[in-house]
mmCIF file of C-alpha atoms in Angstrom:
data_model
loop_
_atom_site.group_PDB
_atom_site.id
_atom_site.type_symbol
_atom_site.label_atom_id
_atom_site.label_comp_id
_atom_site.label_asym_id
_atom_site.label_seq_id
_atom_site.Cartn_x
_atom_site.Cartn_y
_atom_site.Cartn_z
ATOM 1 C CA MET A 1 -41.001 181.683 105.389
ATOM 2 C CA GLU A 2 -40.999 183.058 108.949
ATOM 3 C CA LEU A 3 -39.055 186.312 109.141
ATOM 4 C CA GLN A 4 -40.428 188.076 112.201
ATOM 5 C CA THR A 5 -38.351 188.346 115.374
ATOM 6 C CA GLN A 6 -38.208 190.693 118.335
ATOM 7 C CA SER A 7 -34.532 190.864 119.292
ATOM 8 C CA GLN A 8 -32.103 193.432 117.910
ATOM 9 C CA GLU A 9 -29.401 190.876 117.141
ATOM 10 C CA VAL A 10 -30.785 187.508 116.207
ATOM 11 C CA ASP A 11 -29.836 184.069 115.104
ATOM 12 C CA ALA A 12 -30.529 184.005 111.378
ATOM 13 C CA PRO A 13 -33.476 181.631 110.881
ATOM 14 C CA THR A 14 -32.345 178.398 109.279
ATOM 15 C CA THR A 15 -35.152 178.582 106.706
ATOM 16 C CA ILE A 16 -33.894 181.852 105.220
ATOM 17 C CA THR A 17 -31.847 182.125 102.049
ATOM 18 C CA ILE A 18 -30.735 185.322 100.365
ATOM 19 C CA LYS A 19 -32.167 184.246 97.024
ATOM 20 C CA GLY A 20 -35.461 183.343 98.701
ATOM 21 C CA ILE A 21 -35.883 186.750 100.310
ATOM 22 C CA LEU A 22 -34.767 188.585 97.175
ATOM 23 C CA GLY A 23 -37.322 186.618 95.174
ATOM 24 C CA LEU A 24 -40.084 187.734 97.544
ATOM 25 C CA LEU A 25 -38.897 191.340 97.338
ATOM 26 C CA MET A 26 -38.755 191.197 93.552
ATOM 27 C CA SER A 27 -42.336 189.939 93.428
ATOM 28 C CA ASN A 28 -43.333 192.908 95.597
ATOM 29 C CA THR A 29 -42.022 195.525 93.174
ATOM 30 C CA ASP A 30 -44.571 197.604 91.319
ATOM 31 C CA ALA A 31 -42.592 198.905 88.348
ATOM 32 C CA LYS A 32 -45.681 199.233 86.139
ATOM 33 C CA GLU A 33 -47.417 201.365 88.737
ATOM 34 C CA ASN A 34 -44.516 203.633 89.663
ATOM 35 C CA GLY A 35 -42.828 203.637 86.245
ATOM 36 C CA LYS A 36 -39.386 202.896 87.672
ATOM 37 C CA ARG A 37 -37.071 200.164 86.480
ATOM 38 C CA VAL A 38 -36.066 197.612 89.101
ATOM 39 C CA ILE A 39 -32.544 198.110 90.486
ATOM 40 C CA SER A 40 -31.205 195.387 92.742
ATOM 41 C CA LEU A 41 -28.646 196.203 95.412
ATOM 42 C CA GLY A 42 -29.352 192.899 97.065
ATOM 43 C CA ILE A 43 -27.292 190.099 95.563
ATOM 44 C CA GLY A 44 -23.563 189.967 94.886
ATOM 45 C CA ASP A 45 -23.715 189.095 91.201
ATOM 46 C CA PRO A 46 -21.878 191.885 89.400
ATOM 47 C CA THR A 47 -22.323 190.253 85.986
ATOM 48 C CA ALA A 48 -25.690 192.015 85.646
ATOM 49 C CA TYR A 49 -23.746 195.186 84.807
ATOM 50 C CA SER A 50 -21.559 195.736 81.756
ATOM 51 C CA CYS A 51 -18.714 197.304 83.768
ATOM 52 C CA PHE A 52 -18.036 193.896 85.305
ATOM 53 C CA HIS A 53 -17.081 191.137 82.878
ATOM 54 C CA ALA A 54 -14.848 188.079 82.811
ATOM 55 C CA SER A 55 -11.203 188.403 81.810
ATOM 56 C CA ASN A 56 -10.091 187.426 78.324
ATOM 57 C CA ALA A 57 -7.820 184.770 79.839
ATOM 58 C CA ALA A 58 -10.786 183.174 81.606
ATOM 59 C CA GLN A 59 -12.989 183.134 78.528
ATOM 60 C CA GLU A 60 -10.249 181.869 76.214
ATOM 61 C CA GLY A 61 -9.222 179.213 78.726
ATOM 62 C CA VAL A 62 -12.731 177.789 78.869
ATOM 63 C CA VAL A 63 -13.195 177.917 75.091
ATOM 64 C CA GLU A 64 -9.890 176.140 74.501
ATOM 65 C CA ALA A 65 -10.691 173.456 77.065
ATOM 66 C CA LEU A 66 -14.088 172.849 75.531
ATOM 67 C CA ARG A 67 -12.853 172.779 71.936
ATOM 68 C CA SER A 68 -10.089 170.324 72.808
ATOM 69 C CA ALA A 69 -12.759 167.631 73.367
ATOM 70 C CA LYS A 70 -10.498 166.242 76.110
ATOM 71 C CA PHE A 71 -12.710 167.264 79.000
ATOM 72 C CA ASN A 72 -16.157 165.941 78.199
ATOM 73 C CA GLY A 73 -15.975 163.046 80.647
ATOM 74 C CA TYR A 74 -16.060 162.747 84.408
ATOM 75 C CA ALA A 75 -13.332 164.389 86.443
ATOM 76 C CA PRO A 76 -11.969 162.772 89.623
ATOM 77 C CA THR A 77 -14.386 163.725 92.384
ATOM 78 C CA ALA A 78 -11.715 165.711 94.240
ATOM 79 C CA GLY A 79 -10.978 167.631 91.027
ATOM 80 C CA LEU A 80 -8.656 167.346 88.031
ATOM 81 C CA PRO A 81 -5.012 166.994 89.174
ATOM 82 C CA GLN A 82 -3.922 170.039 87.162
ATOM 83 C CA THR A 83 -6.771 172.083 88.659
ATOM 84 C CA ARG A 84 -5.836 171.166 92.215
ATOM 85 C CA GLU A 85 -2.203 171.951 91.481
ATOM 86 C CA ALA A 86 -3.047 175.343 89.961
ATOM 87 C CA ILE A 87 -5.214 176.352 92.941
ATOM 88 C CA ALA A 88 -2.502 175.209 95.369
ATOM 89 C CA GLU A 89 0.093 177.286 93.515
ATOM 90 C CA TYR A 90 -2.193 180.310 93.364
ATOM 91 C CA LEU A 91 -2.973 180.286 97.095
ATOM 92 C CA SER A 92 0.621 179.502 98.077
ATOM 93 C CA ARG A 93 1.771 182.857 96.658
ATOM 94 C CA ASP A 94 0.438 184.510 99.807
ATOM 95 C CA LEU A 95 1.494 181.864 102.331
ATOM 96 C CA PRO A 96 4.754 181.193 104.201
ATOM 97 C CA TYR A 97 4.572 177.548 103.141
ATOM 98 C CA GLN A 98 3.756 175.565 100.005
ATOM 99 C CA LEU A 99 0.342 173.952 99.741
ATOM 100 C CA ALA A 100 0.216 170.445 98.322
ATOM 101 C CA ALA A 101 -2.243 169.755 95.529
ATOM 102 C CA GLU A 102 -3.653 166.964 97.713
ATOM 103 C CA SER A 103 -4.861 169.567 100.207
ATOM 104 C CA VAL A 104 -7.155 171.113 97.570
ATOM 105 C CA TYR A 105 -10.670 169.852 96.786
ATOM 106 C CA VAL A 106 -12.462 171.402 93.821
ATOM 107 C CA THR A 107 -16.105 172.228 94.497
ATOM 108 C CA ALA A 108 -19.196 173.488 92.706
ATOM 109 C CA GLY A 109 -18.805 177.036 93.944
ATOM 110 C CA CYS A 110 -18.105 178.157 97.490
ATOM 111 C CA THR A 111 -21.558 176.993 98.578
ATOM 112 C CA GLN A 112 -20.604 173.364 98.037
ATOM 113 C CA ALA A 113 -17.340 173.984 99.879
ATOM 114 C CA ILE A 114 -19.410 175.166 102.867
ATOM 115 C CA GLU A 115 -21.565 172.036 102.675
ATOM 116 C CA ILE A 116 -18.521 169.744 102.559
ATOM 117 C CA ALA A 117 -16.754 171.520 105.431
ATOM 118 C CA LEU A 118 -19.735 171.299 107.753
ATOM 119 C CA SER A 119 -20.594 167.751 106.719
ATOM 120 C CA VAL A 120 -17.149 166.326 107.448
ATOM 121 C CA LEU A 121 -16.954 168.127 110.799
ATOM 122 C CA ALA A 122 -20.418 167.046 111.930
ATOM 123 C CA ARG A 123 -20.789 164.599 114.807
ATOM 124 C CA PRO A 124 -23.489 163.906 117.406
ATOM 125 C CA GLY A 125 -23.911 166.916 119.700
ATOM 126 C CA ALA A 126 -21.546 169.134 117.691
ATOM 127 C CA ASN A 127 -21.868 172.917 117.577
ATOM 128 C CA ILE A 128 -20.274 175.549 115.359
ATOM 129 C CA LEU A 129 -19.563 179.234 116.023
ATOM 130 C CA LEU A 130 -20.761 181.665 113.349
ATOM 131 C CA PRO A 131 -20.228 185.421 113.123
ATOM 132 C CA ARG A 132 -23.118 187.834 113.115
ATOM 133 C CA PRO A 133 -23.618 189.001 110.357
ATOM 134 C CA CYS A 134 -23.017 185.794 108.409
ATOM 135 C CA PHE A 135 -23.897 184.243 105.054
ATOM 136 C CA PRO A 136 -27.121 182.315 105.863
ATOM 137 C CA ILE A 137 -26.070 179.168 104.001
ATOM 138 C CA TYR A 138 -23.881 178.271 107.004
ATOM 139 C CA GLY A 139 -26.869 178.126 109.328
ATOM 140 C CA LEU A 140 -28.933 176.295 106.738
ATOM 141 C CA CYS A 141 -26.263 173.649 106.136
ATOM 142 C CA ALA A 142 -25.690 173.263 109.874
ATOM 143 C CA SER A 143 -29.386 172.602 110.469
ATOM 144 C CA PHE A 144 -29.396 169.873 107.815
ATOM 145 C CA ARG A 145 -26.414 168.216 109.549
ATOM 146 C CA ASN A 146 -27.923 168.597 113.048
ATOM 147 C CA ILE A 147 -25.102 170.901 114.096
ATOM 148 C CA GLU A 148 -26.060 173.429 116.751
ATOM 149 C CA VAL A 149 -25.265 177.006 115.716
ATOM 150 C CA ARG A 150 -23.938 179.571 118.198
ATOM 151 C CA TYR A 151 -23.470 183.166 117.029
ATOM 152 C CA PHE A 152 -20.743 185.548 118.134
ATOM 153 C CA ASP A 153 -20.897 189.264 117.498
ATOM 154 C CA LEU A 154 -18.682 191.468 115.388
ATOM 155 C CA HIS A 155 -18.018 195.078 116.419
ATOM 156 C CA PRO A 156 -19.321 197.402 113.653
ATOM 157 C CA GLU A 157 -17.698 200.473 115.182
ATOM 158 C CA LYS A 158 -14.322 198.700 115.090
ATOM 159 C CA GLY A 159 -14.446 197.630 111.469
ATOM 160 C CA TRP A 160 -16.461 194.506 112.288
ATOM 161 C CA GLU A 161 -13.737 192.988 114.450
ATOM 162 C CA VAL A 162 -14.313 189.559 115.947
ATOM 163 C CA ASP A 163 -15.320 189.587 119.619
ATOM 164 C CA LEU A 164 -12.844 186.932 120.786
ATOM 165 C CA ASP A 165 -14.139 186.993 124.359
ATOM 166 C CA ALA A 166 -17.585 186.079 123.054
ATOM 167 C CA VAL A 167 -16.065 183.262 121.003
ATOM 168 C CA ALA A 168 -14.344 181.800 124.063
ATOM 169 C CA ASP A 169 -17.529 182.097 126.146
ATOM 170 C CA LEU A 170 -19.623 180.283 123.533
ATOM 171 C CA ALA A 171 -17.289 177.356 122.947
ATOM 172 C CA ASP A 172 -17.343 174.060 124.805
ATOM 173 C CA HIS A 173 -16.050 170.505 124.306
ATOM 174 C CA ASN A 174 -18.586 169.952 121.511
ATOM 175 C CA THR A 175 -17.476 172.954 119.435
ATOM 176 C CA VAL A 176 -15.921 171.785 116.173
ATOM 177 C CA ALA A 177 -15.157 175.037 114.336
ATOM 178 C CA MET A 178 -15.561 178.786 114.064
ATOM 179 C CA VAL A 179 -16.225 180.656 110.835
ATOM 180 C CA ILE A 180 -14.690 183.968 109.795
ATOM 181 C CA ILE A 181 -15.489 185.949 106.674
ATOM 182 C CA ASN A 182 -12.398 187.420 105.016
ATOM 183 C CA PRO A 183 -11.577 190.145 103.873
ATOM 184 C CA GLY A 184 -12.214 191.100 107.459
ATOM 185 C CA ASN A 185 -9.904 190.896 110.374
ATOM 186 C CA PRO A 186 -7.919 187.657 110.158
ATOM 187 C CA CYS A 187 -5.187 187.670 112.748
ATOM 188 C CA GLY A 188 -3.003 185.512 114.898
ATOM 189 C CA ASN A 189 -5.302 186.176 117.860
ATOM 190 C CA ILE A 190 -8.126 184.311 116.117
ATOM 191 C CA ALA A 191 -5.824 181.382 115.425
ATOM 192 C CA GLU A 192 -4.530 181.429 119.011
ATOM 193 C CA THR A 193 -8.099 181.380 120.303
ATOM 194 C CA ALA A 194 -8.933 178.456 118.017
ATOM 195 C CA LYS A 195 -5.822 176.614 119.193
ATOM 196 C CA ARG A 196 -6.735 177.145 122.839
ATOM 197 C CA LEU A 197 -10.251 175.870 122.181
ATOM 198 C CA GLY A 198 -9.039 172.960 120.062
ATOM 199 C CA ILE A 199 -11.183 173.863 117.064
ATOM 200 C CA VAL A 200 -10.807 174.419 113.326
ATOM 201 C CA VAL A 201 -11.078 177.847 111.671
ATOM 202 C CA ILE A 202 -13.239 177.912 108.544
ATOM 203 C CA ALA A 203 -12.105 180.944 106.535
ATOM 204 C CA ASP A 204 -14.651 182.016 103.922
ATOM 205 C CA GLU A 205 -12.484 183.883 101.412
ATOM 206 C CA VAL A 206 -14.835 183.990 98.450
ATOM 207 C CA TYR A 207 -14.089 187.738 98.338
ATOM 208 C CA GLY A 208 -10.351 187.139 98.665
ATOM 209 C CA HIS A 209 -8.142 189.982 97.393
ATOM 210 C CA LEU A 210 -11.134 192.287 96.896
ATOM 211 C CA ALA A 211 -9.758 194.770 99.431
ATOM 212 C CA PHE A 212 -9.403 198.469 98.697
ATOM 213 C CA GLY A 213 -8.820 200.112 102.081
ATOM 214 C CA ALA A 214 -5.547 200.861 103.825
ATOM 215 C CA ASN A 215 -5.017 197.225 104.792
ATOM 216 C CA PRO A 216 -4.228 194.560 102.179
ATOM 217 C CA PHE A 217 -5.982 191.217 102.040
ATOM 218 C CA VAL A 218 -4.393 188.723 104.445
ATOM 219 C CA PRO A 219 -5.357 185.063 103.983
ATOM 220 C CA MET A 220 -6.203 183.211 107.181
ATOM 221 C CA GLY A 221 -4.066 180.316 105.971
ATOM 222 C CA ILE A 222 -0.990 182.294 107.046
ATOM 223 C CA PHE A 223 -1.836 181.228 110.588
ATOM 224 C CA GLY A 224 -2.396 177.571 109.687
ATOM 225 C CA SER A 225 0.615 176.502 111.746
ATOM 226 C CA ILE A 226 -1.105 177.864 114.878
ATOM 227 C CA ALA A 227 -4.494 176.240 114.262
ATOM 228 C CA PRO A 228 -5.739 174.289 111.245
ATOM 229 C CA VAL A 229 -7.645 176.381 108.722
ATOM 230 C CA LEU A 230 -10.135 175.247 106.100
ATOM 231 C CA THR A 231 -10.014 177.920 103.396
ATOM 232 C CA LEU A 232 -13.097 178.209 101.198
ATOM 233 C CA GLY A 233 -12.978 180.211 97.990
ATOM 234 C CA SER A 234 -13.956 180.395 94.347
ATOM 235 C CA LEU A 235 -13.421 182.090 91.004
ATOM 236 C CA SER A 236 -16.848 183.728 91.345
ATOM 237 C CA LYS A 237 -16.070 187.171 92.714
ATOM 238 C CA ARG A 238 -12.450 187.969 91.865
ATOM 239 C CA TRP A 239 -12.794 186.666 88.301
ATOM 240 C CA LEU A 240 -16.429 187.835 87.970
ATOM 241 C CA VAL A 241 -17.796 184.445 86.913
ATOM 242 C CA PRO A 242 -20.259 183.342 89.641
ATOM 243 C CA GLY A 243 -22.252 181.240 87.190
ATOM 244 C CA TRP A 244 -19.278 179.013 86.426
ATOM 245 C CA ARG A 245 -19.586 177.429 89.895
ATOM 246 C CA LEU A 246 -15.876 176.741 90.390
ATOM 247 C CA GLY A 247 -14.822 176.785 94.036
ATOM 248 C CA TRP A 248 -12.458 175.061 96.423
ATOM 249 C CA LEU A 249 -11.961 173.755 99.915
ATOM 250 C CA VAL A 250 -8.311 173.832 101.003
ATOM 251 C CA ILE A 251 -6.762 172.366 104.130
ATOM 252 C CA ASN A 252 -4.169 174.774 105.529
ATOM 253 C CA ASP A 253 -2.458 172.496 108.009
ATOM 254 C CA PRO A 254 1.345 172.583 107.634
ATOM 255 C CA ASP A 255 1.836 170.758 110.937
ATOM 256 C CA GLY A 256 -0.509 167.941 109.992
ATOM 257 C CA SER A 257 -2.704 168.216 113.081
ATOM 258 C CA LEU A 258 -5.894 167.911 111.030
ATOM 259 C CA MET A 259 -4.713 165.852 108.058
ATOM 260 C CA SER A 260 -5.392 162.470 109.600
ATOM 261 C CA PRO A 261 -6.194 159.618 107.212
ATOM 262 C CA LYS A 262 -9.704 159.443 108.698
ATOM 263 C CA PHE A 263 -10.423 163.148 108.083
ATOM 264 C CA VAL A 264 -9.058 163.048 104.538
ATOM 265 C CA GLU A 265 -11.065 159.911 103.790
ATOM 266 C CA ARG A 266 -14.259 161.617 104.982
ATOM 267 C CA ILE A 267 -13.669 164.516 102.603
ATOM 268 C CA LYS A 268 -12.949 162.171 99.702
ATOM 269 C CA LYS A 269 -16.081 160.134 100.368
ATOM 270 C CA TYR A 270 -18.224 163.223 100.592
ATOM 271 C CA CYS A 271 -16.794 164.443 97.280
ATOM 272 C CA ASP A 272 -17.731 161.039 95.829
ATOM 273 C CA ILE A 273 -21.317 161.676 96.891
ATOM 274 C CA CYS A 274 -21.801 165.242 95.694
ATOM 275 C CA GLY A 275 -19.537 165.538 92.639
ATOM 276 C CA GLY A 276 -18.015 168.809 91.459
ATOM 277 C CA PRO A 277 -18.077 171.478 88.755
ATOM 278 C CA ALA A 278 -18.034 170.887 84.997
ATOM 279 C CA THR A 279 -14.827 169.191 83.822
ATOM 280 C CA PHE A 280 -14.063 171.731 81.081
ATOM 281 C CA ILE A 281 -14.333 174.615 83.579
ATOM 282 C CA GLN A 282 -11.890 172.797 85.850
ATOM 283 C CA ALA A 283 -9.519 172.265 82.933
ATOM 284 C CA ALA A 284 -9.426 176.009 82.267
ATOM 285 C CA VAL A 285 -8.364 176.913 85.815
ATOM 286 C CA PRO A 286 -4.583 176.733 85.225
ATOM 287 C CA ASP A 287 -4.847 179.264 82.387
ATOM 288 C CA ILE A 288 -7.306 181.403 84.339
ATOM 289 C CA VAL A 289 -5.143 181.815 87.448
ATOM 290 C CA GLU A 290 -1.821 182.048 85.597
ATOM 291 C CA GLN A 291 -2.705 184.267 82.647
ATOM 292 C CA THR A 292 -5.213 186.795 83.996
ATOM 293 C CA GLN A 293 -3.410 190.136 83.947
ATOM 294 C CA GLU A 294 -3.083 192.333 87.035
ATOM 295 C CA VAL A 295 -4.744 195.189 85.146
ATOM 296 C CA PHE A 296 -7.984 193.164 85.154
ATOM 297 C CA PHE A 297 -7.962 192.895 88.942
ATOM 298 C CA ARG A 298 -7.030 196.558 89.378
ATOM 299 C CA LYS A 299 -9.961 197.632 87.228
ATOM 300 C CA THR A 300 -12.400 195.678 89.384
ATOM 301 C CA ILE A 301 -10.925 197.073 92.591
ATOM 302 C CA ASN A 302 -11.081 200.637 91.249
ATOM 303 C CA ILE A 303 -14.745 200.274 90.314
ATOM 304 C CA LEU A 304 -15.639 198.757 93.694
ATOM 305 C CA LYS A 305 -13.815 201.520 95.539
ATOM 306 C CA GLN A 306 -15.611 204.139 93.480
ATOM 307 C CA THR A 307 -19.056 202.623 93.997
ATOM 308 C CA SER A 308 -18.492 201.982 97.714
ATOM 309 C CA ASP A 309 -17.438 205.624 98.128
ATOM 310 C CA ILE A 310 -20.601 206.755 96.345
ATOM 311 C CA CYS A 311 -22.743 204.617 98.661
ATOM 312 C CA TYR A 312 -21.008 205.829 101.788
ATOM 313 C CA GLN A 313 -21.245 209.497 100.805
ATOM 314 C CA LYS A 314 -24.915 209.220 99.811
ATOM 315 C CA ILE A 315 -25.823 207.477 103.063
ATOM 316 C CA GLU A 316 -24.335 210.343 105.082
ATOM 317 C CA ASP A 317 -27.032 212.596 103.569
ATOM 318 C CA ILE A 318 -29.957 210.241 104.226
ATOM 319 C CA ASN A 319 -31.954 210.586 107.412
ATOM 320 C CA GLY A 320 -32.727 207.323 109.186
ATOM 321 C CA ILE A 321 -29.786 205.179 108.064
ATOM 322 C CA THR A 322 -26.135 205.186 109.098
ATOM 323 C CA CYS A 323 -23.014 203.297 108.103
ATOM 324 C CA PRO A 324 -20.718 202.822 111.134
ATOM 325 C CA THR A 325 -17.702 201.733 109.099
ATOM 326 C CA LYS A 326 -16.646 202.800 105.625
ATOM 327 C CA PRO A 327 -16.441 199.800 103.275
ATOM 328 C CA LYS A 328 -12.897 198.551 102.728
ATOM 329 C CA GLY A 329 -13.478 195.411 100.714
ATOM 330 C CA ALA A 330 -15.841 192.825 99.202
ATOM 331 C CA MET A 331 -18.994 193.931 97.357
ATOM 332 C CA ALA A 332 -21.519 194.747 100.084
ATOM 333 C CA PHE A 333 -21.757 196.407 103.488
ATOM 334 C CA MET A 334 -24.133 196.738 106.423
ATOM 335 C CA VAL A 335 -26.178 199.871 107.145
ATOM 336 C CA LYS A 336 -28.064 200.486 110.388
ATOM 337 C CA LEU A 337 -31.695 201.643 110.440
ATOM 338 C CA ASN A 338 -32.830 204.281 112.936
ATOM 339 C CA LEU A 339 -36.482 203.358 113.281
ATOM 340 C CA SER A 340 -37.084 206.072 115.875
ATOM 341 C CA VAL A 341 -37.137 208.682 113.111
ATOM 342 C CA MET A 342 -39.380 206.636 110.796
ATOM 343 C CA LYS A 343 -43.092 207.071 111.214
ATOM 344 C CA ASP A 344 -44.470 203.931 109.594
ATOM 345 C CA ILE A 345 -41.618 201.405 109.336
ATOM 346 C CA SER A 346 -41.725 198.576 111.872
ATOM 347 C CA ASP A 347 -38.457 196.776 111.120
ATOM 348 C CA ASP A 348 -35.907 195.973 108.414
ATOM 349 C CA ILE A 349 -38.255 193.568 106.652
ATOM 350 C CA ASP A 350 -41.004 196.174 106.473
ATOM 351 C CA PHE A 351 -38.453 198.734 105.255
ATOM 352 C CA CYS A 352 -37.207 196.547 102.411
ATOM 353 C CA PHE A 353 -40.647 195.411 101.244
ATOM 354 C CA LYS A 354 -42.022 198.959 101.179
ATOM 355 C CA LEU A 355 -38.863 200.192 99.416
ATOM 356 C CA ALA A 356 -39.285 197.494 96.754
ATOM 357 C CA LYS A 357 -42.938 198.350 96.192
ATOM 358 C CA GLU A 358 -42.616 202.140 96.165
ATOM 359 C CA GLU A 359 -39.210 202.645 94.560
ATOM 360 C CA SER A 360 -38.438 199.333 92.779
ATOM 361 C CA VAL A 361 -35.131 199.151 94.648
ATOM 362 C CA ILE A 362 -34.128 195.795 96.123
ATOM 363 C CA ILE A 363 -32.044 195.762 99.317
ATOM 364 C CA LEU A 364 -31.487 192.783 101.614
ATOM 365 C CA PRO A 365 -32.985 193.010 105.124
ATOM 366 C CA GLY A 366 -30.384 192.438 107.832
ATOM 367 C CA ILE A 367 -32.390 189.618 109.411
ATOM 368 C CA ALA A 368 -31.191 187.435 106.525
ATOM 369 C CA VAL A 369 -27.635 187.653 107.861
ATOM 370 C CA GLY A 370 -28.495 187.786 111.558
ATOM 371 C CA LEU A 371 -28.824 191.526 112.259
ATOM 372 C CA LYS A 372 -32.352 192.777 112.748
ATOM 373 C CA ASN A 373 -33.003 196.408 111.826
ATOM 374 C CA TRP A 374 -29.959 196.604 109.612
ATOM 375 C CA ILE A 375 -29.888 196.375 105.817
ATOM 376 C CA ARG A 376 -27.208 195.044 103.487
ATOM 377 C CA ILE A 377 -26.404 197.068 100.394
ATOM 378 C CA THR A 378 -24.463 195.600 97.468
ATOM 379 C CA PHE A 379 -22.336 198.144 95.609
ATOM 380 C CA ALA A 380 -21.124 195.907 92.750
ATOM 381 C CA VAL A 381 -23.303 197.963 90.429
ATOM 382 C CA ASP A 382 -22.535 200.372 87.612
ATOM 383 C CA VAL A 383 -22.363 204.009 88.677
ATOM 384 C CA PRO A 384 -25.510 205.374 86.940
ATOM 385 C CA ALA A 385 -27.723 202.591 88.331
ATOM 386 C CA LEU A 386 -26.198 202.951 91.791
ATOM 387 C CA GLU A 387 -26.677 206.713 91.907
ATOM 388 C CA GLU A 388 -30.279 206.381 90.772
ATOM 389 C CA ALA A 389 -30.962 203.685 93.381
ATOM 390 C CA MET A 390 -29.428 205.778 96.171
ATOM 391 C CA GLU A 391 -31.513 208.800 95.167
ATOM 392 C CA ARG A 392 -34.640 206.651 95.301
ATOM 393 C CA LEU A 393 -33.545 205.335 98.703
ATOM 394 C CA LYS A 394 -33.154 208.915 99.930
ATOM 395 C CA SER A 395 -36.605 209.866 98.654
ATOM 396 C CA PHE A 396 -38.103 206.828 100.362
ATOM 397 C CA CYS A 397 -36.481 207.658 103.708
ATOM 398 C CA GLU A 398 -37.591 211.295 103.483
ATOM 399 C CA ARG A 399 -41.160 210.204 102.758
ATOM 400 C CA HIS A 400 -41.233 207.840 105.722
ATOM 401 C CA SER A 401 -39.418 210.048 108.263
ATOM 402 C CA TYR A 402 -40.922 212.376 110.857
#
């Protein structure tokens, strides 16, 4: 796996996956030698910690569906009708229009939704615009579909705002879509830019509603009447069940500019090829989205706000790393390395591998998401483990600083 690169901001290599890098880092830990348990701040799977667990409604819904013995067979490849209807109703709560169940396609997690979106948009010579930083699966899927990837920058000092001028400069007649990650900065200006360029917006909202700053979560689908939006999401993060692999691709297109019979047929055929999540998990979705209590969501948000605050405060006291923007949502954030004050660290990859070996702390190097000499820290961790990991990170930086 080739990870080395010279530029400060880079195109994430299409051979990189987060799990692949984290596996290499894990194999580089030396817990027996240093006597420290491994703490991972690298992957967004909060289920490793007891403070994050599925809601009772979710668990009971799945158990009831399984015990009914009604959902042991194949589901329609686009998803069970009641599942599509429940997801449409759930997402429509935040929209100025009602989504039809037919606009929802149930997928095996958000990753499969990404694969379907890029596959149905692919054509000879096509290119897609991706933000930097970005989930590397987009670049990987694009390379498999022979879609050229063009990266536009986000402004870290402005809360990771989209650089719309860069988007316009990158696009041409072969551009098929731009991707935004939300919670972030969805706005009418993005939709207006997409409309002017004649492209689709792919809104990755797998962290939808996990916002705890001053601004509430705003779904990109609100602007679907300006430019068509493909909304990708899942139960994984908000309901804390990533292993259930229940996601969706939703066409937000109230004006019907994208919903041509040909486009819909391509999605249906691709769903026929790749299948979807387990039928009994699908069958539980109506109960999951309708019966999960608000107190469950509030608890998750409160924990994430607490742990993100801890991270941010600890980083302010660590020489060699800085966080330009306080986290306001999701489960991870980007931190910039100042290599000029580090005596024997060459780049973010070197930093993360030495940290894993010396301190048994796993952090994702920024190159994995397109930003060299940054690191990505996940804060969906219980407080004691997080505080211990941050203290080890501080010790590491002190040891390697001038």
